[in-house]
């Protein structure tokens, strides 16, 4: 699955099957900020989740962002 982008929801389902505690933690962190969403990627490993979010704290994604964070469009 290397290099393939999956939605956060899908990754959550995978994580929820094995580690419900991390699932809840990750859900909280994803809601809080993009920085923490990157932390989720590190917990699950890049092949399981590449954190994506369409809106960060109610702002469209096009606003200025720190470099080094993953940026994608949702692919359905």
GROMACS .gro file of C-alpha atoms in nm:
model
   76
    1UNK     CA    1   0.000   0.000   0.000
    2UNK     CA    2   0.308   0.216  -0.010
    3UNK     CA    3   0.251   0.558  -0.161
    4UNK     CA    4  -0.124   0.513  -0.188
    5UNK     CA    5  -0.343   0.774  -0.024
    6UNK     CA    6  -0.639   0.656   0.178
    7UNK     CA    7  -0.895   0.859   0.366
    8UNK     CA    8  -0.855   0.922   0.735
    9UNK     CA    9  -1.183   0.739   0.794
   10UNK     CA   10  -1.048   0.422   0.630
   11UNK     CA   11  -0.728   0.440   0.831
   12UNK     CA   12  -0.932   0.488   1.147
   13UNK     CA   13  -1.129   0.170   1.074
   14UNK     CA   14  -0.804  -0.023   1.034
   15UNK     CA   15  -0.665   0.121   1.355
   16UNK     CA   16  -0.991   0.069   1.541
   17UNK     CA   17  -0.982  -0.304   1.476
   18UNK     CA   18  -0.647  -0.345   1.648
   19UNK     CA   19  -0.604  -0.053   1.889
   20UNK     CA   20  -0.921   0.125   2.001
   21UNK     CA   21  -0.728   0.345   2.243
   22UNK     CA   22  -0.504   0.486   1.971
   23UNK     CA   23  -0.813   0.521   1.753
   24UNK     CA   24  -0.980   0.750   2.008
   25UNK     CA   25  -0.656   0.942   2.065
   26UNK     CA   26  -0.605   0.984   1.692
   27UNK     CA   27  -0.960   1.103   1.638
   28UNK     CA   28  -0.914   1.371   1.906
   29UNK     CA   29  -0.579   1.480   1.765
   30UNK     CA   30  -0.705   1.496   1.406
   31UNK     CA   31  -0.981   1.729   1.516
   32UNK     CA   32  -0.740   1.950   1.709
   33UNK     CA   33  -0.482   2.048   1.449
   34UNK     CA   34  -0.285   1.954   1.140
   35UNK     CA   35   0.036   1.929   1.346
   36UNK     CA   36  -0.122   1.654   1.551
   37UNK     CA   37  -0.262   1.491   1.239
   38UNK     CA   38   0.099   1.449   1.133
   39UNK     CA   39   0.163   1.283   1.469
   40UNK     CA   40  -0.109   1.033   1.385
   41UNK     CA   41   0.077   0.944   1.067
   42UNK     CA   42   0.387   0.871   1.272
   43UNK     CA   43   0.191   0.648   1.512
   44UNK     CA   44   0.029   0.440   1.240
   45UNK     CA   45   0.321   0.446   1.000
   46UNK     CA   46   0.322   0.611   0.656
   47UNK     CA   47   0.187   0.301   0.481
   48UNK     CA   48  -0.123   0.287   0.696
   49UNK     CA   49  -0.218   0.651   0.693
   50UNK     CA   50  -0.094   0.963   0.522
   51UNK     CA   51  -0.288   1.221   0.715
   52UNK     CA   52  -0.515   1.430   0.499
   53UNK     CA   53  -0.766   1.695   0.589
   54UNK     CA   54  -0.975   1.908   0.361
   55UNK     CA   55  -1.042   2.178   0.619
   56UNK     CA   56  -0.821   2.278   0.910
   57UNK     CA   57  -1.004   2.449   1.196
   58UNK     CA   58  -1.274   2.571   0.960
   59UNK     CA   59  -1.029   2.729   0.716
   60UNK     CA   60  -0.996   2.613   0.358
   61UNK     CA   61  -0.679   2.418   0.288
   62UNK     CA   62  -0.543   2.690   0.063
   63UNK     CA   63  -0.437   2.909   0.356
   64UNK     CA   64  -0.067   2.931   0.436
   65UNK     CA   65   0.063   2.613   0.597
   66UNK     CA   66   0.392   2.508   0.754
   67UNK     CA   67   0.613   2.321   0.509
   68UNK     CA   68   0.667   1.949   0.550
   69UNK     CA   69   0.305   1.853   0.610
   70UNK     CA   70   0.130   1.617   0.368
   71UNK     CA   71  -0.112   1.790   0.134
   72UNK     CA   72  -0.356   1.606  -0.089
   73UNK     CA   73  -0.694   1.639  -0.244
   74UNK     CA   74  -0.953   1.384  -0.145
   75UNK     CA   75  -0.964   1.104  -0.401
   76UNK     CA   76  -1.282   0.901  -0.397
   0.00000   0.00000   0.00000
